Coordinates of N, CA, C and O in Angstrom, one line a residue:
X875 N 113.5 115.1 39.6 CA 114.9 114.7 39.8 C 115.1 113.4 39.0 O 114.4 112.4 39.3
X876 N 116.2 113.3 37.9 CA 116.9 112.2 37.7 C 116.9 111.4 38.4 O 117.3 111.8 39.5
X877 N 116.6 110.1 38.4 CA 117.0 108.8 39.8 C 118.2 108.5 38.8 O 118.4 108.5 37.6
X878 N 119.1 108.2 39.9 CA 120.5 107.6 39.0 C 120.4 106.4 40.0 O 119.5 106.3 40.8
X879 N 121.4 105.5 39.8 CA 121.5 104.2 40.4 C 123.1 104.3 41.2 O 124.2 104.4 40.6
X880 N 122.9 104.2 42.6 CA 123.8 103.9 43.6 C 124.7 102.9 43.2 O 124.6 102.2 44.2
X881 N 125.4 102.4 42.4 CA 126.3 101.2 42.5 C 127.3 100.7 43.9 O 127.8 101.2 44.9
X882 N 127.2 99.2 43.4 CA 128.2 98.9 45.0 C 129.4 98.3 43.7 O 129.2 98.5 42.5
X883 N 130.5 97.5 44.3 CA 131.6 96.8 43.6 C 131.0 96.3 42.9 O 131.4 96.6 41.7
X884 N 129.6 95.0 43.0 CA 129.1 94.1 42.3 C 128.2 94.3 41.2 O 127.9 93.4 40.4
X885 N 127.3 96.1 41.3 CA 126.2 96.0 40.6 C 126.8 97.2 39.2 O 126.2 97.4 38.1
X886 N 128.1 97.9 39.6 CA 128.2 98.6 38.7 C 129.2 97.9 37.6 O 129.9 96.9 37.7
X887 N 128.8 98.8 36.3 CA 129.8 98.2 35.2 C 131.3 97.5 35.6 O 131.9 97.8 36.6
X888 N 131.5 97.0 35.0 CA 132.9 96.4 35.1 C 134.2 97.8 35.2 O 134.7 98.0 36.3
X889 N 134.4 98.5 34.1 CA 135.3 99.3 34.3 C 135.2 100.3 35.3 O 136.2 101.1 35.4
X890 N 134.1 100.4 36.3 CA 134.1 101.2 38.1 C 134.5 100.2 38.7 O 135.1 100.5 39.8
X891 N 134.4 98.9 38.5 CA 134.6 97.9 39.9 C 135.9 98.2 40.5 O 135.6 98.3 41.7
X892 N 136.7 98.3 40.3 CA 138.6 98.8 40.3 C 138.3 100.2 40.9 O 138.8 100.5 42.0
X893 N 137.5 100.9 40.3 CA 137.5 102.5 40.6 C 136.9 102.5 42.1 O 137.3 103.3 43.0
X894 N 136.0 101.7 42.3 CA 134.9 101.9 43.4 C 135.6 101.3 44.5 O 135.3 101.5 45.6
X895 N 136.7 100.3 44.1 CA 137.5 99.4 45.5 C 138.1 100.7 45.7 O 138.1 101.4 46.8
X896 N 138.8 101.0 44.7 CA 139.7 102.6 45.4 C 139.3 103.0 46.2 O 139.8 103.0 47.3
X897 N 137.9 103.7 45.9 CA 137.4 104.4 47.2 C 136.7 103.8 48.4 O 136.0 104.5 49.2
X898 N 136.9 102.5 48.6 CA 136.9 101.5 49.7 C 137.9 101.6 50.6 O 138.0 101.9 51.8
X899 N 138.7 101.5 49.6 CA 140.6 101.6 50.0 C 141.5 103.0 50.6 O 142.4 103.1 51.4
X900 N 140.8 103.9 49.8 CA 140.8 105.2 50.5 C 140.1 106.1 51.9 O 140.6 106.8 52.7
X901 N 138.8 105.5 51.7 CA 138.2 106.5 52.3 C 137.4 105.3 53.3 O 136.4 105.8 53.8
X902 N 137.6 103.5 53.7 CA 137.1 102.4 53.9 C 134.9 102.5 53.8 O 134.0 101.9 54.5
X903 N 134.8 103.4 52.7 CA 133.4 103.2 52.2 C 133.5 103.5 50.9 O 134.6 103.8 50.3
X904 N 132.1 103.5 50.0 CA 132.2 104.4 48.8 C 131.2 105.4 48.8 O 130.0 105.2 48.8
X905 N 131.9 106.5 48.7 CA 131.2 107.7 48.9 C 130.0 107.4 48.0 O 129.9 106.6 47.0
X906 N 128.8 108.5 48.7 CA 127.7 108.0 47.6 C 127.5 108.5 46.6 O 126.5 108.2 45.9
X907 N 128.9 109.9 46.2 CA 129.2 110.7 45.2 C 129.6 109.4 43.8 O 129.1 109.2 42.7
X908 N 130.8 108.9 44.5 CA 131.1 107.7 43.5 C 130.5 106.4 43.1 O 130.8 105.8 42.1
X909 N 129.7 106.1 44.1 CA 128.6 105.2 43.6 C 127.2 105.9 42.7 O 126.6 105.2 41.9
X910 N 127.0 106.9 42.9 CA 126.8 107.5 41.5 C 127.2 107.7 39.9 O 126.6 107.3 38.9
X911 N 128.2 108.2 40.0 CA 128.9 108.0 39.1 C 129.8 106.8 38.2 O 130.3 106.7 37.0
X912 N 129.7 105.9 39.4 CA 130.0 104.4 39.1 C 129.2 104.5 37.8 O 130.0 104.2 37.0
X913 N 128.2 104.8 37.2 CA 127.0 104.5 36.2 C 128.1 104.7 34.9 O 127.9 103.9 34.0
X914 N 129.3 105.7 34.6 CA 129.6 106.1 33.9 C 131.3 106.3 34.3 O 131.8 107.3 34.8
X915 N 132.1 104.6 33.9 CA 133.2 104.4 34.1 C 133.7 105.7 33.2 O 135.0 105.7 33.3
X916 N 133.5 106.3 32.8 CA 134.5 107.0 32.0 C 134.6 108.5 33.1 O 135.6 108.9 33.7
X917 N 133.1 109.1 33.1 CA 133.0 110.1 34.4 C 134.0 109.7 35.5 O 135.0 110.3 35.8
X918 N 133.6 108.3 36.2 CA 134.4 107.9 37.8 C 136.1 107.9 37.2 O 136.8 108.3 38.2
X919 N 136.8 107.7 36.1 CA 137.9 107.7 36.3 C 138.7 108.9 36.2 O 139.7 109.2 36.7
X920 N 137.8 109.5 35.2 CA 138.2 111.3 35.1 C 137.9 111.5 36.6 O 138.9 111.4 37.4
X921 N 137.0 111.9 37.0 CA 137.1 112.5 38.1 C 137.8 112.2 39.4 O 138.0 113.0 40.4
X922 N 138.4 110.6 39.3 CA 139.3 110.1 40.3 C 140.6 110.3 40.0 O 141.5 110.3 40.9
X923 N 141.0 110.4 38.7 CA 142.4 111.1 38.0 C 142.7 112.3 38.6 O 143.5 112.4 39.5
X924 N 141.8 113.6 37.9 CA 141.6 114.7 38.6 C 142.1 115.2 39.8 O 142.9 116.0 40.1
X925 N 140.8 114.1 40.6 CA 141.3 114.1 42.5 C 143.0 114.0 42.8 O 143.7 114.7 43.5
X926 N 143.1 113.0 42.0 CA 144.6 112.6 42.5 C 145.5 113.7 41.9 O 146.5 114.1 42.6
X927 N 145.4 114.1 40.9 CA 146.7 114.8 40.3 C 146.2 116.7 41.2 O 146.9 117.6 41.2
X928 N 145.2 116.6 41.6 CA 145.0 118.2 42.1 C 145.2 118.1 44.0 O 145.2 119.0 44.9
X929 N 145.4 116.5 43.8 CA 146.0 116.0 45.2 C 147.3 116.3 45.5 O 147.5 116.9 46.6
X930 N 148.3 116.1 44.4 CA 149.5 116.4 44.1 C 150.0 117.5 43.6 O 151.0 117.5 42.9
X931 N 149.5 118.5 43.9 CA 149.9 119.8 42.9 C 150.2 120.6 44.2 O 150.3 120.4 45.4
X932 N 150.4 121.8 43.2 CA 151.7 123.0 44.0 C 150.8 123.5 45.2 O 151.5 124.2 46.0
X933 N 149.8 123.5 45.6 CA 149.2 123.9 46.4 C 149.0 123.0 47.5 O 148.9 121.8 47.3
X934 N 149.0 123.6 49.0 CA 149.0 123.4 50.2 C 147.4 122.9 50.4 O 146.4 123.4 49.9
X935 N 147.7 121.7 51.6 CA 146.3 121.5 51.9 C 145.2 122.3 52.0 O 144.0 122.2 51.6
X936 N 145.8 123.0 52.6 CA 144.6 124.3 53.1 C 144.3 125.5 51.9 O 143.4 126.3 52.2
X937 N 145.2 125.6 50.4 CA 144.7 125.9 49.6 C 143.6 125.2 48.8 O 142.5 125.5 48.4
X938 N 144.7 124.0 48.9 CA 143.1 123.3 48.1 C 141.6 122.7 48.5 O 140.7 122.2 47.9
X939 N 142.0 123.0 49.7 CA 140.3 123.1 50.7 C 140.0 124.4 50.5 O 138.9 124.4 50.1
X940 N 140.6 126.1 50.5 CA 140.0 127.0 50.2 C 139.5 126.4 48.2 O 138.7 127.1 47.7
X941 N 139.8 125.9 47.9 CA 139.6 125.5 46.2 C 138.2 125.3 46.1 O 137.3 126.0 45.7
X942 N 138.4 123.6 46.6 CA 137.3 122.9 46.9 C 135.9 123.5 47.0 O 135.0 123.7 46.2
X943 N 136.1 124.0 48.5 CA 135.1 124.5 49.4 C 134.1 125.7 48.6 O 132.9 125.8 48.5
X944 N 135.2 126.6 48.1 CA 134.7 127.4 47.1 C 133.9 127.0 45.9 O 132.9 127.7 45.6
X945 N 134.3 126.1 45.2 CA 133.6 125.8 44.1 C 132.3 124.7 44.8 O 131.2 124.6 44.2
X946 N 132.5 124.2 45.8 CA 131.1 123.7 46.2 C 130.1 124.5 46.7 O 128.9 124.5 46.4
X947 N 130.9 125.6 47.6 CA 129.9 126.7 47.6 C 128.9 127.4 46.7 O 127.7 127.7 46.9
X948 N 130.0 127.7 45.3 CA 129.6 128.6 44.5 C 128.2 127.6 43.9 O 127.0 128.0 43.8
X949 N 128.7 126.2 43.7 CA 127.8 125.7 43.1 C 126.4 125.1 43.5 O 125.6 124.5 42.8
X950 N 126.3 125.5 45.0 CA 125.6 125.3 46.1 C 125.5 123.9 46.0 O 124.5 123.5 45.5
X951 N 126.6 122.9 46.3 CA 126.5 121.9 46.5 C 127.1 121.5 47.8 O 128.3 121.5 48.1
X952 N 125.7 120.8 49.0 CA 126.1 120.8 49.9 C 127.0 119.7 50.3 O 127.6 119.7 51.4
X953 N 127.3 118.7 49.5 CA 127.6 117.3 49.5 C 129.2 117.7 49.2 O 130.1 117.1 49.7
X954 N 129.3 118.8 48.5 CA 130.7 119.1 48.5 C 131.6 119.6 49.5 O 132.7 119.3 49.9
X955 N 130.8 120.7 49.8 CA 131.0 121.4 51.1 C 131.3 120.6 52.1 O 132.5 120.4 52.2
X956 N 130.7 120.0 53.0 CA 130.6 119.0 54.0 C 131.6 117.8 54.0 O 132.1 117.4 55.0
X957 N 131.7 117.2 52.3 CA 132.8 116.1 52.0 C 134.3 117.1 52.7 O 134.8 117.1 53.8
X958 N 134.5 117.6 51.6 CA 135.8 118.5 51.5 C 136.3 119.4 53.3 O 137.4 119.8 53.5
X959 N 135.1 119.6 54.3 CA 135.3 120.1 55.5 C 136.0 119.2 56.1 O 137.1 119.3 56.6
X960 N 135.3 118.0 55.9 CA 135.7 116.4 56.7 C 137.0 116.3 55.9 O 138.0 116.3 56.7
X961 N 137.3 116.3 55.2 CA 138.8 115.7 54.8 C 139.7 116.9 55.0 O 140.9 116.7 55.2
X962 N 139.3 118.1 54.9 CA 140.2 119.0 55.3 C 140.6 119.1 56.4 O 141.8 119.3 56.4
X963 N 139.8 119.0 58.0 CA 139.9 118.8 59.0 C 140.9 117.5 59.3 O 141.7 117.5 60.2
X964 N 140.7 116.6 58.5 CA 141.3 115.4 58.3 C 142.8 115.5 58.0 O 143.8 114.9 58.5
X965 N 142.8 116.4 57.0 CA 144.6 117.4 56.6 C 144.8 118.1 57.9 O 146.0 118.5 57.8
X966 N 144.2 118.4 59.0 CA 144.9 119.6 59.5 C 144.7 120.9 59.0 O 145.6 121.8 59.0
X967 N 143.6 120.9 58.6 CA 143.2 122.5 58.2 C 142.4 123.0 59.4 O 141.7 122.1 59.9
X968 N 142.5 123.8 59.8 CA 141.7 124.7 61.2 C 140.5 125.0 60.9 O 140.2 125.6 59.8
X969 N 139.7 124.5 61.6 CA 138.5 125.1 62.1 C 138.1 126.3 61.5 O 137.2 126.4 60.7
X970 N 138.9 127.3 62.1 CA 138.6 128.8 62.1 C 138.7 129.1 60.6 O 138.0 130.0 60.1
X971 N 139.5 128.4 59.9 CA 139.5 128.4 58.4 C 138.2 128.4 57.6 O 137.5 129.3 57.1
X972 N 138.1 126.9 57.7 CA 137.1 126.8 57.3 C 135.7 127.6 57.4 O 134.9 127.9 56.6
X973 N 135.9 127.7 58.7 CA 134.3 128.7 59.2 C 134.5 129.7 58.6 O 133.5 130.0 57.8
X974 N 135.8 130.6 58.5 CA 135.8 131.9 57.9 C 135.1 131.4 56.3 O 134.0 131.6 55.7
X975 N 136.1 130.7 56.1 CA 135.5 130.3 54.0 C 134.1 130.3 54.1 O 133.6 130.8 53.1
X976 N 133.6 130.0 54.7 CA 131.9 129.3 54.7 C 131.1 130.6 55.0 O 130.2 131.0 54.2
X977 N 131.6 131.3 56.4 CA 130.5 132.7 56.4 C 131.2 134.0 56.3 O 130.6 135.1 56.0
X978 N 132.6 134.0 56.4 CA 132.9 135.3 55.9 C 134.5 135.3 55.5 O 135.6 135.4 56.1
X979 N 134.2 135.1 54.0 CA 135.7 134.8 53.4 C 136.6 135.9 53.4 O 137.8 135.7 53.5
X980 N 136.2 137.0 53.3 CA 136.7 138.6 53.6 C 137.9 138.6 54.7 O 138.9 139.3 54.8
X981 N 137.5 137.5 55.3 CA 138.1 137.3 56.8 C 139.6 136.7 56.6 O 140.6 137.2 57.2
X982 N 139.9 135.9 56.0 CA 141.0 134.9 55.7 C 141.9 135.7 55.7 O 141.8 136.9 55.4
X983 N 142.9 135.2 56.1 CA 144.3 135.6 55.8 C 144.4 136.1 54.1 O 143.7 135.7 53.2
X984 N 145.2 136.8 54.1 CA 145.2 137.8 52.5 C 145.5 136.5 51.8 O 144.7 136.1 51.0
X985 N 146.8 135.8 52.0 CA 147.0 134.6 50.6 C 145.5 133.1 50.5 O 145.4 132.4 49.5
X986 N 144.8 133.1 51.5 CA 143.9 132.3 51.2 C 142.5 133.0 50.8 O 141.4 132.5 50.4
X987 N 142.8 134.6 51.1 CA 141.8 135.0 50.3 C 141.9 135.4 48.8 O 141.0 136.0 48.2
X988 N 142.9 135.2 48.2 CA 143.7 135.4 47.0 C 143.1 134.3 46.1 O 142.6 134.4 45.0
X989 N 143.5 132.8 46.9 CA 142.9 131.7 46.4 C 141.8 131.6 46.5 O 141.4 130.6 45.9
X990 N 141.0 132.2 47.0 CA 139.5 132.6 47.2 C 138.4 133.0 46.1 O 137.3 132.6 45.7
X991 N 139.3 134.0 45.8 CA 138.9 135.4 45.0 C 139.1 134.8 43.7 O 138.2 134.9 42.9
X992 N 140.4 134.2 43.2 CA 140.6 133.7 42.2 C 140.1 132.2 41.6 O 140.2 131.7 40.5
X993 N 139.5 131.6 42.8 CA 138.7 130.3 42.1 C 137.3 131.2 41.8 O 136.9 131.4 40.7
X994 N 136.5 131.6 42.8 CA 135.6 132.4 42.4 C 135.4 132.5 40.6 O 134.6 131.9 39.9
X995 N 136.5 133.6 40.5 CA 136.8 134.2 39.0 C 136.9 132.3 37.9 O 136.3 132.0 36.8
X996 N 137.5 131.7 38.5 CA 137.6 130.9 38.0 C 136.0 129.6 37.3 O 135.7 129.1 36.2
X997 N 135.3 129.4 38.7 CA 134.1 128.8 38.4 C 133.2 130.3 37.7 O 133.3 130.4 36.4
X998 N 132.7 130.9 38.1 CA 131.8 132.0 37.4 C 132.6 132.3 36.1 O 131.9 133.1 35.5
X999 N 133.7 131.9 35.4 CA 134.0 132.4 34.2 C 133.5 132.7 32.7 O 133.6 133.5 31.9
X1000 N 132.7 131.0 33.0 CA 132.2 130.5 31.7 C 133.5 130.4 30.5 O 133.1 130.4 29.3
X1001 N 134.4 130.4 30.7 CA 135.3 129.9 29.5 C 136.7 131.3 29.6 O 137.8 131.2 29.2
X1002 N 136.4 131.7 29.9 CA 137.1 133.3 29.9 C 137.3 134.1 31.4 O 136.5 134.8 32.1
X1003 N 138.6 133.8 31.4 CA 139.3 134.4 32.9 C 140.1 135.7 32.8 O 141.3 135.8 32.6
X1004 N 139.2 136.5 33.1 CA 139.5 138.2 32.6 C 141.0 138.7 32.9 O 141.3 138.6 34.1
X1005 N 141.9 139.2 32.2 CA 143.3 139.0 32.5 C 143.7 139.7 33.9 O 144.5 139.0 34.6
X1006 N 143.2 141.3 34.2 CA 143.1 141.4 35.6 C 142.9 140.6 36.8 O 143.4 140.9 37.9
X1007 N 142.4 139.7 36.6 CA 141.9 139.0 38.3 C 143.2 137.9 38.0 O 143.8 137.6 39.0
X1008 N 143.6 137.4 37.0 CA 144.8 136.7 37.0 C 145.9 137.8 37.0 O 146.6 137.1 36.3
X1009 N 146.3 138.4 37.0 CA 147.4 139.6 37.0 C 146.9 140.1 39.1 O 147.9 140.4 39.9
X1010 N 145.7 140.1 39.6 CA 145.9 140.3 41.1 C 146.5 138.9 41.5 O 147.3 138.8 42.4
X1011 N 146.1 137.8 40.6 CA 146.3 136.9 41.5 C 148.0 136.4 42.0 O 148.6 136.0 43.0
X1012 N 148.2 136.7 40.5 CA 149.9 136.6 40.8 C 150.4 137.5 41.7 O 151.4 137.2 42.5
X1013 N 149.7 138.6 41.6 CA 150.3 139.8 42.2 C 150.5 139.9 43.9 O 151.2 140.7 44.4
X1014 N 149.7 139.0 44.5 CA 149.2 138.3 45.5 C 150.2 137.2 46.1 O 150.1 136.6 47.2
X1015 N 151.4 136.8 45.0 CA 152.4 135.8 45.5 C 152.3 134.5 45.0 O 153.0 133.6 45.5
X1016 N 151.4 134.3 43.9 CA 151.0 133.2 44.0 C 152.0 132.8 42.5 O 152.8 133.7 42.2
X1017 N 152.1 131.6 41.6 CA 152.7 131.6 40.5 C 151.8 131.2 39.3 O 150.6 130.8 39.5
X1018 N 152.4 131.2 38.2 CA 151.1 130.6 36.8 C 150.9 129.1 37.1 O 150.0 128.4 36.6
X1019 N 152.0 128.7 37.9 CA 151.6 127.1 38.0 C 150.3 127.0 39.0 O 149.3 126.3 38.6
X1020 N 150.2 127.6 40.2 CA 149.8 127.7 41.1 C 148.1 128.2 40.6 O 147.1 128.0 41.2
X1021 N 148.1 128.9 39.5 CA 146.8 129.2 38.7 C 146.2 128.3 38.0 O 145.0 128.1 37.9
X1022 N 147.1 127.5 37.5 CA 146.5 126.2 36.6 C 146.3 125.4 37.3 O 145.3 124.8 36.9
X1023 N 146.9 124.8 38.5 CA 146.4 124.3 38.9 C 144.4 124.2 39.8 O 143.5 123.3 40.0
X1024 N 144.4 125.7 40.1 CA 143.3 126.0 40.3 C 142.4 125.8 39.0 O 141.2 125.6 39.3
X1025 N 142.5 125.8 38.1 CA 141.8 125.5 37.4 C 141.6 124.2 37.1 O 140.6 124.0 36.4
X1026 N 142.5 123.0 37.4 CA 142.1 121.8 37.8 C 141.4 121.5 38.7 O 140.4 120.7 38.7
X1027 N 141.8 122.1 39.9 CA 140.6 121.4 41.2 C 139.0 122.4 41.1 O 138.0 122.2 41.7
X1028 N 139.3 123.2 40.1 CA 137.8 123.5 39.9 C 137.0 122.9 38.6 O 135.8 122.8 38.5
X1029 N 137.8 122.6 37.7 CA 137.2 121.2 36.7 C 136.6 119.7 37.5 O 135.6 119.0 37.1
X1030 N 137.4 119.4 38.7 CA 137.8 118.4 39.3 C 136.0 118.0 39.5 O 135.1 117.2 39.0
X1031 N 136.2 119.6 40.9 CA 134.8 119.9 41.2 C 133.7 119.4 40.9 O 132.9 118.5 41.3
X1032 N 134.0 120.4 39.5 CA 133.0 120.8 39.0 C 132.1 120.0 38.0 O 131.1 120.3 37.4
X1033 N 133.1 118.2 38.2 CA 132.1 117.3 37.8 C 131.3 116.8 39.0 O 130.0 116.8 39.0
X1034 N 131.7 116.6 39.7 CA 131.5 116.2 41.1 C 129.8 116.9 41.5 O 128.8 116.2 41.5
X1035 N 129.8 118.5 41.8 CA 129.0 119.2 41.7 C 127.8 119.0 40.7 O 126.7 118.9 41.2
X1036 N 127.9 118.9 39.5 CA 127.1 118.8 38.6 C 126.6 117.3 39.0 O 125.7 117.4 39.9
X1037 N 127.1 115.9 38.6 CA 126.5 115.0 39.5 C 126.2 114.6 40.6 O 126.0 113.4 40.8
X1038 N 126.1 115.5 41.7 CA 125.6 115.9 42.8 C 124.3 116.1 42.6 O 123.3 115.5 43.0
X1039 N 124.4 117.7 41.6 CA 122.7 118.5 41.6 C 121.9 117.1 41.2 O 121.0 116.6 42.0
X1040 N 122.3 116.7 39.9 CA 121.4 115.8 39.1 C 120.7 114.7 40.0 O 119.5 114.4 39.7
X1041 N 121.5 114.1 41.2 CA 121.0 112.6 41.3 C 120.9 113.4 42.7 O 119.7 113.2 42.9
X1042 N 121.3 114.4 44.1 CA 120.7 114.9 44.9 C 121.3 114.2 45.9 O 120.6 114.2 47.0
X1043 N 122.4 113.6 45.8 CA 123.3 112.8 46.5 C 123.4 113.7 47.8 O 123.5 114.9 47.9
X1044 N 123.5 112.5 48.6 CA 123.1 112.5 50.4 C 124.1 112.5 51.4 O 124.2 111.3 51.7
X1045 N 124.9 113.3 52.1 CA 125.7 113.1 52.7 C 125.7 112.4 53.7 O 125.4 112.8 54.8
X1046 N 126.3 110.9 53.5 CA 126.2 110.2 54.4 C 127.1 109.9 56.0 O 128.3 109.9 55.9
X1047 N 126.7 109.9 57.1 CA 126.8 110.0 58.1 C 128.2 110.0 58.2 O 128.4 110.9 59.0
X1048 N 129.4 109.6 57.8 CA 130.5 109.6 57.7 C 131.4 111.1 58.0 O 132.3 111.4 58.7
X1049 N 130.2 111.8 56.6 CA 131.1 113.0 56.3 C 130.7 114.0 57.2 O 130.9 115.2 57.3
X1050 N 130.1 113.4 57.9 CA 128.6 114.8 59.1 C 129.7 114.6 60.0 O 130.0 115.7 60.3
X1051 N 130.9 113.5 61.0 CA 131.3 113.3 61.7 C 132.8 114.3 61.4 O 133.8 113.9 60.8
X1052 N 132.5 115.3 62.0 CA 134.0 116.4 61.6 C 134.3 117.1 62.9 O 134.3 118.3 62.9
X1053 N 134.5 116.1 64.4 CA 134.9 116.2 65.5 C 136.5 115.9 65.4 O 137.2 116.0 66.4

């Protein structure tokens, strides 16, 4: 395993110190996802850009936890999973949602299995999103905005995930607490 270095406000580069109070400010710790990444101000601010702008997009909380959830799954990243449950829960996403996403996504209501089905298509693509599975997805109610955007919160991800595997990042007691 890569050892990466945990940064706090004081030990990481200058251009995360700002980045890393955010997530003080947001979340009153720093995840140990972004004190990772702290290593590489250019990584923490893309990926905190990202957050925020797929924060703001056409999709509903509980889409973009079926988003999320999905691309942590696919990527078997448990750090993702478990973050994204806790803040979903945190939105007001149900329980029963969630569980379904996690053991039997088949289960969901048809429009969050749509967004399901279509991030899926989206992380497994490798570069090329076969025009069919975008032609169900519209077909499903959803809009072209509403697709691009999925394709942000699985970029978002999908740095997140990748620096996850690498450094093996620990979910700290925080995110375990989803009472």
């Amino acid at each position: 395993m890569i050892e990466l270095e945990m940064h706090t406000v004081q030990s990481a580069p200058e251009d995360s110190r700002k980045l890393l109070q955010s997530s003080i400010d947001n979340f009153g710790w720093i995840p140990n996802q972004s004190a990772y990444m702290a290593e590489s101000p250019a990584l923490l601010s893309s990926y905190q850009y990202a957050h925020d702008r797929f924060s703001d997009c056409s999709l509903s909380d509980e889409e973009k936890a079926v988003v999320w959830m999905t691309t942590g799954l696919l990527n078997q990243c448990r750090y993702t999973v478990q973050a994204h449950r806790w803040i979903a829960l945190k939105q007001g996403v149900s329980v029963d949602t969630l569980t379904q996403l996690e053991t039997n996504p088949d289960s969901l209501p048809e429009k969050l299995r749509a967004i399901h089905r279509f991030t899926q298509v989206v992380v497994k693509a490798q570069g090329i999103i076969p025009q069919p599975e975008a032609m169900d997805f519209l077909r499903a109610g959803y809009t072209r905005q509403n697709m691009l955007d999925i394709i942000l919160g699985v970029s978002q991800k999908t740095m997140s995930t990748l620096l996850n595997s690498l450094a093996g990042t620990q979910i700290e007691p925080e995110f375990m607490n989803v009472s």
